[in-house]
XYZ file of C-alpha atoms in Angstrom:
595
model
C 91.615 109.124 118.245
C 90.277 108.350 114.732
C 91.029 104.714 115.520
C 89.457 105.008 118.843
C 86.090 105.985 117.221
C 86.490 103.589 114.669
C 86.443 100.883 116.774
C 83.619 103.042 118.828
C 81.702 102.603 114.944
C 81.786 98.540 115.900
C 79.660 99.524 118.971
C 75.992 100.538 117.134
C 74.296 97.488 117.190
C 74.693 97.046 120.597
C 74.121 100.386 122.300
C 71.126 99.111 124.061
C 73.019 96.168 126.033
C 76.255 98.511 126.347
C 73.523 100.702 128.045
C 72.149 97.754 129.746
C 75.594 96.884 131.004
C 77.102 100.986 132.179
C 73.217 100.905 134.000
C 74.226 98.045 135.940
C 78.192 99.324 136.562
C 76.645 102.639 137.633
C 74.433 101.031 139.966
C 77.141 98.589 141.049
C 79.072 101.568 141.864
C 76.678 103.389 143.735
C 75.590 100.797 146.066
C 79.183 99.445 146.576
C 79.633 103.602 148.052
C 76.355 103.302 150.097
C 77.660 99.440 151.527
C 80.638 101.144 152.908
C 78.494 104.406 154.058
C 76.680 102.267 156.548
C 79.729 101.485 158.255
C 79.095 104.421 160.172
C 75.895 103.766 161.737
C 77.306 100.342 162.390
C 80.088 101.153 164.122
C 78.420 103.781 166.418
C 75.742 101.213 166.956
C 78.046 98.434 167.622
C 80.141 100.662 169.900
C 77.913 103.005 171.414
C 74.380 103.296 173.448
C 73.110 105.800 171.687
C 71.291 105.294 167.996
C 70.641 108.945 167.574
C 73.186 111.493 165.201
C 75.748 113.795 167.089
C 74.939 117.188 167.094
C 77.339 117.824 164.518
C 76.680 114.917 161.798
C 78.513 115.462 158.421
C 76.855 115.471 155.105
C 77.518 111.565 154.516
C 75.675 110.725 157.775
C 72.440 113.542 156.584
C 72.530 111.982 153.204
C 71.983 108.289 155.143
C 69.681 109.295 157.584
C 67.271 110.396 154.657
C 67.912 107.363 152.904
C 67.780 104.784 155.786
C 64.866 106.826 157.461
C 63.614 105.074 160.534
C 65.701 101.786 160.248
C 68.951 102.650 161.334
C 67.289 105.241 164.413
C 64.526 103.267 166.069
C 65.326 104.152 169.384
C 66.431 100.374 170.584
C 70.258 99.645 169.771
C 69.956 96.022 169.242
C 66.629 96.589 166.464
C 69.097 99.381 164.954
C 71.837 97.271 165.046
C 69.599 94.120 163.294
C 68.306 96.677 160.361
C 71.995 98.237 159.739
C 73.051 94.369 158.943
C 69.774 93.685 156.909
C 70.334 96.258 155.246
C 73.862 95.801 154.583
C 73.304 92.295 152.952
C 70.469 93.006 151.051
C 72.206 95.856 149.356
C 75.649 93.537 148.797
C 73.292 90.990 147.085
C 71.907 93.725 144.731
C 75.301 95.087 143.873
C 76.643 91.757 143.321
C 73.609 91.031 141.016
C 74.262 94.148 139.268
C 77.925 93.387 139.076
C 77.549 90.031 137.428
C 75.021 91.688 134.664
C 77.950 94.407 134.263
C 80.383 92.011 133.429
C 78.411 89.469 131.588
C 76.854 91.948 129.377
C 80.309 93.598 128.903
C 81.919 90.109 128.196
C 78.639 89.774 125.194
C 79.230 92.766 123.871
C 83.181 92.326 123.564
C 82.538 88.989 122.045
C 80.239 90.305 119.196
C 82.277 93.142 118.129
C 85.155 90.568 117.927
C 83.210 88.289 116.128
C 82.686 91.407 113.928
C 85.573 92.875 113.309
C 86.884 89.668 112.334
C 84.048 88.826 109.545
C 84.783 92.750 108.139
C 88.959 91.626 107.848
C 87.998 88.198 106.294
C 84.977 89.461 104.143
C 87.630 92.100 102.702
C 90.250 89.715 102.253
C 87.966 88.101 99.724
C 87.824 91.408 97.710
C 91.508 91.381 97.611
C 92.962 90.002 94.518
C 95.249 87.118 94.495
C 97.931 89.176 93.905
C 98.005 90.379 97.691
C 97.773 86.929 98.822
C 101.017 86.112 97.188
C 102.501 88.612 98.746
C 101.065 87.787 102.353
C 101.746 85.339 104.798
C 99.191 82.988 106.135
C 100.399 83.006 109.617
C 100.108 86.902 109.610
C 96.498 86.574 108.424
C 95.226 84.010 110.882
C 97.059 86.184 113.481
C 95.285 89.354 112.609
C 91.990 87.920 112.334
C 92.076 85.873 115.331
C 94.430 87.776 118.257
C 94.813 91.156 117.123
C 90.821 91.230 116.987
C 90.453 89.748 119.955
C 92.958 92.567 121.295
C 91.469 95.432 119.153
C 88.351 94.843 121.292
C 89.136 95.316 124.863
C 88.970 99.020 124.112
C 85.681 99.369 123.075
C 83.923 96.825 125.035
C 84.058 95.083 128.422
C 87.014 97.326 129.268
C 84.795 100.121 128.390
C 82.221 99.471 131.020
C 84.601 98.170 133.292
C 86.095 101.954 133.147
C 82.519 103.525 133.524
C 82.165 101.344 136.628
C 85.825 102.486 138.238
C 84.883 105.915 137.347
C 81.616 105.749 139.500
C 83.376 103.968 141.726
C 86.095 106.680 142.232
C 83.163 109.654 142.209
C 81.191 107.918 144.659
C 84.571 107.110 146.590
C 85.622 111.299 146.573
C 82.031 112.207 147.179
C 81.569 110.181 150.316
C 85.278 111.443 151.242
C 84.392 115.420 150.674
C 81.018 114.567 152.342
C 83.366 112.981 155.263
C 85.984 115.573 155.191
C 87.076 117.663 152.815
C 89.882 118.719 154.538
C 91.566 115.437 154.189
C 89.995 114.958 150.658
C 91.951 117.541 149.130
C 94.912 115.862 149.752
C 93.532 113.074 147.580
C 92.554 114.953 144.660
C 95.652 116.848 144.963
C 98.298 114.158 144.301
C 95.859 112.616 141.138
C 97.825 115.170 138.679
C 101.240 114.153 139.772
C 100.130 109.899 139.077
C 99.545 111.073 135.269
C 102.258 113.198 135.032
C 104.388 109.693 136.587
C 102.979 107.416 133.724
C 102.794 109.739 130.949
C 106.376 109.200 129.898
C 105.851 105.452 129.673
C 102.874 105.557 127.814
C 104.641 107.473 125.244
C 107.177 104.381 124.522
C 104.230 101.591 124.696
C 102.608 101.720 121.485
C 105.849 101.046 119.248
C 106.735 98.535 121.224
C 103.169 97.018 121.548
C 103.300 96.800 117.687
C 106.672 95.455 117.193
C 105.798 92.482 119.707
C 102.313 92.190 117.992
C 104.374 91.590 114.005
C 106.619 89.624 116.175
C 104.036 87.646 116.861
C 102.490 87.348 113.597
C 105.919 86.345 112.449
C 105.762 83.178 115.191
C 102.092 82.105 113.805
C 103.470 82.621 109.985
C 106.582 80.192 111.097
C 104.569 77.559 112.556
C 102.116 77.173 109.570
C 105.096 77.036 107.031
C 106.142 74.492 109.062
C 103.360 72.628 109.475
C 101.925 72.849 105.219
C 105.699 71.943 104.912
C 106.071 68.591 107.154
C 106.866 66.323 104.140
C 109.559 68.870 102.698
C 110.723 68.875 105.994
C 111.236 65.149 106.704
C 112.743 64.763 102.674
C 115.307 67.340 103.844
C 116.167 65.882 107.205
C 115.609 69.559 108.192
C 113.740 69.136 111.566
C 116.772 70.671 113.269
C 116.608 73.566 110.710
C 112.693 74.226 111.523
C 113.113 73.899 115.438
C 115.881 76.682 115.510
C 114.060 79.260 112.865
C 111.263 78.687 115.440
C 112.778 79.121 118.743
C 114.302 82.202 116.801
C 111.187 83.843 116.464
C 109.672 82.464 119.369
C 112.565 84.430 120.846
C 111.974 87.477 119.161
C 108.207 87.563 120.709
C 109.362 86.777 123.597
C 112.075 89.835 123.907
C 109.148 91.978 121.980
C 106.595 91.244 124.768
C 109.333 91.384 127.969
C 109.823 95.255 126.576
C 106.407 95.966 126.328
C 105.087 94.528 129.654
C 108.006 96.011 131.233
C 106.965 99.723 130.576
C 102.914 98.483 131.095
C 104.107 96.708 134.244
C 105.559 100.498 135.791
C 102.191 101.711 135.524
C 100.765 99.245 138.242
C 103.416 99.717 141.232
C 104.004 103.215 140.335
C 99.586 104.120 140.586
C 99.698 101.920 143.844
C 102.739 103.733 145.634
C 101.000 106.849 144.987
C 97.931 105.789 146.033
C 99.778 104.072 149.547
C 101.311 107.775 149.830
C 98.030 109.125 149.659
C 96.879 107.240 152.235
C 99.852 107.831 154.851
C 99.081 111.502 153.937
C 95.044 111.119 154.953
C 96.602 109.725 158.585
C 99.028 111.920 159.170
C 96.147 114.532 158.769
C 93.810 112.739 160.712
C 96.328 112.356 163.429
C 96.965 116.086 163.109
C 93.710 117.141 163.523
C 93.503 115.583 167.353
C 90.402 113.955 168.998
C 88.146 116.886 167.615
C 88.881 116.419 164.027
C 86.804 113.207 163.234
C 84.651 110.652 165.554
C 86.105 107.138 165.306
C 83.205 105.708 163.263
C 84.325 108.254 160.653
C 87.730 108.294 160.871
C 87.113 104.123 159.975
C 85.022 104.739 157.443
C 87.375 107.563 155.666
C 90.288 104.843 155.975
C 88.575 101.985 155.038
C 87.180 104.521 151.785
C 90.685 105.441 151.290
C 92.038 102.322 150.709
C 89.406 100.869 148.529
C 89.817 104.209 146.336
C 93.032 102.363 145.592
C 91.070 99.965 143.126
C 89.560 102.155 140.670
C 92.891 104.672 141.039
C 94.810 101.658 139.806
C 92.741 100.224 136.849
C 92.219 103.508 136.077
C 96.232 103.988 136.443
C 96.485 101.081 133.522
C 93.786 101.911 131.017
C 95.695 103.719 128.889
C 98.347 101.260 128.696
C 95.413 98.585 127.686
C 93.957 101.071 125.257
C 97.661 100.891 123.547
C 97.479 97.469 123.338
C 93.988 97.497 121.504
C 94.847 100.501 119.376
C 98.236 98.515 118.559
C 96.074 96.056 117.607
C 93.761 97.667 115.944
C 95.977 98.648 113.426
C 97.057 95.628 112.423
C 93.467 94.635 111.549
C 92.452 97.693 109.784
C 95.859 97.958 107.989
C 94.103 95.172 106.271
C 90.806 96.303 106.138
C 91.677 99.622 104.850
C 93.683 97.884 101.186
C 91.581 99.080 98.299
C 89.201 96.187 97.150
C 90.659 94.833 94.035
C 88.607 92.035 92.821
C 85.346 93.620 93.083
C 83.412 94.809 90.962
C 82.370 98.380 89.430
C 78.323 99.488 89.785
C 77.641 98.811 86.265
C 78.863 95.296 86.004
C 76.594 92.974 84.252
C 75.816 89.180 84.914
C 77.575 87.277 82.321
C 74.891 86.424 79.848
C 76.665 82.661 78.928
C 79.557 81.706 76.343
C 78.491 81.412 72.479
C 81.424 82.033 70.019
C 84.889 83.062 70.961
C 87.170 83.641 73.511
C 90.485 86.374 72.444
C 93.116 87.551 74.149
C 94.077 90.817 72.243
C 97.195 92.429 72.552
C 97.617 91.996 76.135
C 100.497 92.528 78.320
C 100.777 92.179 81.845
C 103.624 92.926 84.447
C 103.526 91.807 88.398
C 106.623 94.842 89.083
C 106.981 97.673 87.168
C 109.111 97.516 83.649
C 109.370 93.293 84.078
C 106.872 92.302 81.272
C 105.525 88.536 82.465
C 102.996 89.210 78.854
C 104.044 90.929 75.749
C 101.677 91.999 73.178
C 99.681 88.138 73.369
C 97.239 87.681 70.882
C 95.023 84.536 70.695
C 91.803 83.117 69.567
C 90.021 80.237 71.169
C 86.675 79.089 69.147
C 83.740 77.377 71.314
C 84.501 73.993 71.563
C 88.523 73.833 70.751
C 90.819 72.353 73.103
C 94.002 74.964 73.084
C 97.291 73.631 75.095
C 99.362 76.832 76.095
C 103.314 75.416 76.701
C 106.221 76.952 77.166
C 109.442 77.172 79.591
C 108.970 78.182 83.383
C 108.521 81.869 83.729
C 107.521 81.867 80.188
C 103.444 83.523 81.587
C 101.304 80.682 80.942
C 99.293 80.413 84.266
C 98.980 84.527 84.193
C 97.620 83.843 80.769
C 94.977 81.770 82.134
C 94.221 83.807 85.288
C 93.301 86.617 83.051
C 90.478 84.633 81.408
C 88.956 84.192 84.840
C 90.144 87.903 86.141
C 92.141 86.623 88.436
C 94.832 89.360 87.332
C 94.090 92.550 84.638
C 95.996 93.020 81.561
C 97.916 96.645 81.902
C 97.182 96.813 77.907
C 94.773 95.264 76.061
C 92.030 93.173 76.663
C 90.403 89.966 76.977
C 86.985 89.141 75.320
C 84.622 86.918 75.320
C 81.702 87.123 72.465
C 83.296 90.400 71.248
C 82.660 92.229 74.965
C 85.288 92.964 77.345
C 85.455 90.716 80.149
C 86.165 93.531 82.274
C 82.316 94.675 81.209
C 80.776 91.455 83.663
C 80.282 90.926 87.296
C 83.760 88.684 87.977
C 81.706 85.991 89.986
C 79.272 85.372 87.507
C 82.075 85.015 84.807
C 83.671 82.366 87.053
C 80.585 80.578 87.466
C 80.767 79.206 83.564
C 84.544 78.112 84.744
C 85.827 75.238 85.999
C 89.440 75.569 86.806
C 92.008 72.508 87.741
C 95.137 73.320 88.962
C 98.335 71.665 90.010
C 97.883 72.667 93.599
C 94.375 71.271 94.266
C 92.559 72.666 97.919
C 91.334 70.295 100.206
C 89.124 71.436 102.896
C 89.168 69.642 106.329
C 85.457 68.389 105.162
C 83.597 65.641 103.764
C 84.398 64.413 100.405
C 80.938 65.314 99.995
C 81.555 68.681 101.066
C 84.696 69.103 98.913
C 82.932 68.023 95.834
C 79.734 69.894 96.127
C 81.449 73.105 97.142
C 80.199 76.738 96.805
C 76.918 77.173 95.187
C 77.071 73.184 94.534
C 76.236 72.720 98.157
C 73.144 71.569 97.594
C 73.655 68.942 94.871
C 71.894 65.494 95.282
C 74.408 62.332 96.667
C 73.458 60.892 92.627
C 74.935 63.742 91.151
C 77.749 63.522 93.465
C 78.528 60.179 92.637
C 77.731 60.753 88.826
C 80.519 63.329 89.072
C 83.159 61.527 91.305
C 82.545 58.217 88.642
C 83.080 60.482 85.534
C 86.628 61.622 87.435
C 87.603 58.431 88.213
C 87.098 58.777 91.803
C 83.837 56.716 93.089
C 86.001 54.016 93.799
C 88.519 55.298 96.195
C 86.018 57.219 97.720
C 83.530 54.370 98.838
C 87.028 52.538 100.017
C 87.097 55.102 102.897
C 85.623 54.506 106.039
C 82.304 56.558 105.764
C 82.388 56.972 102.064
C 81.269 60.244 100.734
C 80.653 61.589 104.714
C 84.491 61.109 105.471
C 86.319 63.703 106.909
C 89.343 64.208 104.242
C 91.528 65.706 107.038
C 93.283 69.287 106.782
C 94.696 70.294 102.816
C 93.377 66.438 102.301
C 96.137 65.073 103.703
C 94.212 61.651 103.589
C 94.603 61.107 99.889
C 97.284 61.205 97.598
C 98.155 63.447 94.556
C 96.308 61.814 92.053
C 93.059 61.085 94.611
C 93.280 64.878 95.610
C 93.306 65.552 91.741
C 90.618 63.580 90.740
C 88.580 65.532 93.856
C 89.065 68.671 92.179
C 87.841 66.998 88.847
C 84.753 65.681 90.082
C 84.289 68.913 91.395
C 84.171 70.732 88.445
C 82.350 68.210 86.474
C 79.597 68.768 89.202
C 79.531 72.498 88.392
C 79.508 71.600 83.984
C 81.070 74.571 82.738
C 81.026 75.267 79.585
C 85.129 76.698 79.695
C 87.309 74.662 81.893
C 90.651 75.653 82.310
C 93.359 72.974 83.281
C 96.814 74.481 84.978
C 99.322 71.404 84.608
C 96.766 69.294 86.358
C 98.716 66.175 85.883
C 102.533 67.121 86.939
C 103.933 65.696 90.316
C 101.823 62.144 89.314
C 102.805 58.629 89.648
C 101.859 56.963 85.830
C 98.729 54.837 87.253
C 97.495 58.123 89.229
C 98.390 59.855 85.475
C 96.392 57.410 83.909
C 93.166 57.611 85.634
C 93.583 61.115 85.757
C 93.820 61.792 82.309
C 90.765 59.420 81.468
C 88.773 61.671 83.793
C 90.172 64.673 81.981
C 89.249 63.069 78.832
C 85.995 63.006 79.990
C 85.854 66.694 81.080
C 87.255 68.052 77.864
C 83.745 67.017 75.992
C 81.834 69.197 74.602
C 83.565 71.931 76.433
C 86.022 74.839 75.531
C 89.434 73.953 77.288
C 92.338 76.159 78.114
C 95.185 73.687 79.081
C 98.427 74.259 80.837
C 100.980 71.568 80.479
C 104.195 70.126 80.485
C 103.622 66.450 79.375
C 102.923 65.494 75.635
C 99.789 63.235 76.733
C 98.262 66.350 78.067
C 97.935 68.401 74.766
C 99.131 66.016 71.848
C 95.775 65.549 70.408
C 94.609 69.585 71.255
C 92.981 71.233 68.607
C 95.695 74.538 68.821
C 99.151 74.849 70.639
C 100.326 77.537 71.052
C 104.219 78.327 72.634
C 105.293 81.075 74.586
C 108.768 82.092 75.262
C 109.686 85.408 77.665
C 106.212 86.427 77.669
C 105.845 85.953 73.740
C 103.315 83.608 71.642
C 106.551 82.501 69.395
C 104.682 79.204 67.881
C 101.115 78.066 67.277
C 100.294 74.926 65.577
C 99.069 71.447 66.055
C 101.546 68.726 67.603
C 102.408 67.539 64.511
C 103.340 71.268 62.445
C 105.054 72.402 65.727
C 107.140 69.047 65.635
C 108.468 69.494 62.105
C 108.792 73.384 62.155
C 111.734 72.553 64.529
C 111.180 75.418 66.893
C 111.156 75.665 70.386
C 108.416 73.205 70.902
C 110.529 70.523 69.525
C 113.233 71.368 71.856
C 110.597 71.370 74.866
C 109.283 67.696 74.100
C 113.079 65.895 73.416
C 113.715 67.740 77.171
């Protein structure tokens, strides 16, 4: 239930058109009661002489005579006759009308509170630190944020007024039944228990299997993107074979996980509608029973034709609870998400970082991604404005985690980090990363313009000179005006366009564009062909000026000429030096370099 009114919570902004659209279901309702009301007076009028009530009318036939008035008793059969069929159409076309704004209106309404539940999961997942993405898979994510809201929805919206329309429906249906014949109508409302006490069983069983499908599926997405991100691993491998079967696996697995789950939502249907035909042989069997006296023809038709059409709303009434487990399955899945604490946001008294002037120290700090297994020990290191400090060290050894702490990507468990004497941990994180430009091995390419990809984030708006100042400066102009629109080409999804050392010298220009002040370089030049090296290290040269540079290498070009090195071994600075002290000391920096 607290789900239920969670989603409900999604529903504020639009109570006026969900209004707008239950008016219009109501209404649809009611005049689809009153269309099949006036098959009495047609039938008597199309079969009889007379336009005038019996002596004994029921209440359904008082009710229309002080609705229809004069129309539908005028004295002449044939005028009678005319109006009944005027009438008739004219109030199909108004329920119609009011049908289509029912639906349409539902549909917009569904739409929106998709559209917002799924800004809420991916505005949070922005909060999350990068930590949790490590953890996650991408498939699950885009699976979440596109199906499961899409799912979560049908609840709450369209399927909402859709059951406010079958509930009319199936009020108008009983009333115009009682108002018929009661007798007969408490045969109806008699057998509605025993239909819920039919499904309940089956809805008990849905939801776990509902979920199970829905990770299942998740699973499928997270496949498919691994294998797609992975194409060139795949074809190096020859393992084509490999991917197909581990994705008809899990294809499999959703398949099996849906069959189970439609097969106990699939009882509800048949089960509602055998009722509902047993109802119906019961209403005839009483109608038979009650001879020639019981009802007049023209009511007995109506009362069947009623009967049967009180099928409809029975039945999607019938299978609304299975839906709702299906959205509340859903549901789940996207608030699972949505309800992680927020990790990389920031306290109320966070302060805009006021700009880098002196120092930058990492003091004491340790840091551990599982309990007990120490990735830092104890680090303790001073960078002064304007150095150039190379951090090396074997694989493992906590070099990148060193550098994600600088820009709060991760938080030491002891000590601190400190720029200018203040904690970081004092500043608002995004305006600390502002003064940061970080390169990384693993440069992002958005399915954009180069423009686009250089001017990104708060760069947006940068002029095509600066652009091209930038993308010169990294070594890049050239390449770039080789493509077929220039700086307007579309780079094609995780640039798959360019190669290593153009993608690299993308993410250069764009943090030249930005000109931080600290720029920190994660092995920006491994996995490089020697020309793509080359020009890449001329337009790190050109980077590195005037600017304070944390730089994490493997290569000797990279950091031979840095002001500081500093080595770290299990977690532990074990060296610092320049190239040259850390060469004759012998140590474990030696042994790195003749590797």
């Amino acid at each position: 239930m607290r789900r239920f009114r969670r989603l409900l919570g999604f529903l504020k902004p639009y109570r006026l058109t969900l209004l707008a659209s239950g008016v219009a279901a109501f209404a649809a309702a009611a005049l689809d009661g009153f269309t099949l009301a006036l098959l009495i007076p047609f039938l008597r009028l199309l079969f009889e002489s007379t336009t005038s009530l019996p002596d004994v009318p029921t209440v359904a036939e008082k009710l229309l005579a002080i609705i229809t008035g004069d129309l539908v008793d005028t004295g002449d059969r044939f005028s009678a006759l005319r109006n009944v069929v005027i009438l008739v159409l004219a109030t199909m076309a108004v329920k119609n009308a009011a049908l289509f704004t029912a639906d349409y209106l539902g549909t917009a309404i569904r739409e929106r509170v998709a559209r917002d539940l799924r800004t809420t999961l991916h505005g949070h997942l922005h909060d999350l630190g990068l930590g949790y993405f490590q953890r996650a898979k991408t498939g699950q994510l885009v699976s979440r944020a596109v199906a499961d809201a899409d799912q979560a929805t049908g609840i709450v919206s369209s399927a909402l007024v859709a059951t406010l329309q079958n509930m009319v429906l199936l009020a108008v249906y009983l009333f115009i039944l009682i108002s018929l014949s009661w007798q007969l109508s408490l045969l109806t409302i008699a057998l509605a228990p025993l239909i819920v006490l039919v499904l309940r069983p089956i809805l008990l069983g849905l939801r776990s299997r509902i979920r199970v499908a829905l990770d299942d599926r998740g699973e499928l997405t997270a496949v498919m993107s691994e294998s797609i991100e992975g194409a060139r691993l795949v074809k190096a491998h020859a393992a084509e074979g490999y991917e197909r079967r581990r994705f008809g696996q899990a294809a499999n697995r959703y398949l099996h996980g849906v069959l189970r789950a439609r097969r106990l939502a699939a009882l509800a249907s048949p089960l509602s509608e055998t009722l509902g035909a047993a109802v119906i042989l019961l209403l005839l069997l009483g109608s038979w029973r009650a001879g020639p006296e019981g009802l007049r023809p023209e009511v007995f038709v109506t009362f069947v034709v009623i009967s049967l059409r009180l099928l409809r709303p029975v039945k999607f009434l019938s299978q609304f609870p299975a839906l709702a487990e299906h959205s509340l399955a859903a549901a789940d899945r996207v608030f699972e998400i949505v309800d992680l604490p927020a990790d990389d946001v920031d306290p109320p008294g966070a302060r805009p970082f006021p700009g880098f002037h002196h120092a930058i120290e990492f003091r004491d700090v340790w840091f551990a991604y599982e309990p007990g297994r120490w990735v830092l020990q104890g680090v303790n290191l001073r960078i002064e404005r304007g150095e150039v400090v190379a951090i090396v060290g074997p694989s493992g050894a906590g070099k990148s985690t060193l550098a994600d702490m600088l820009a709060r990507f991760v938080e030491p468990q002891r000590g601190e980090v400190l720029i200018d004497g203040v904690p970081v941990t004092a500043y608002a994180r995004r305006s600390l990363r502002r003064v940061m430009g970080i390169v990384s091995q693993h440069t992002v390419i958005f399915n954009d313009t180069v423009r686009a990809n250089i001017a990104y984030g708060e760069e947006s708006g940068a002029s095509l000179e600066a652009l091209q100042a930038a993308a010169r400066a990294a070594n890049a102009h050239e390449f770039i005006s080789r493509l077929p629109q220039g700086y307007d080409t579309v780079l094609g999804e995780r640039g798959m366009r360019l190669s290593g050392g153009e993608r690299q010298r993308i993410a250069i220009a764009r943090a030249l564009l930005r000109d931080p002040p600290i720029v920190i370089l994660d092995e920006a030049t491994s996995s490089l062909d020697p020309t793509s090296e080359r020009l890449v290290q001329e337009a790190i040269g050109r980077l590195l000026v005037n600017r304070t540079v944390l730089v994490i290498a493997h290569r000797l070009t990279t950091f031979a000429k840095a002001d500081l090195i500093v080595v770290l071994d299990g977690g532990r600075l074990v060296e610092r030096g320049d190239h040259n002290q850390l060469i004759r000391a012998g140590g474990l920096y030696q042994k790195l370099q003749m590797g």
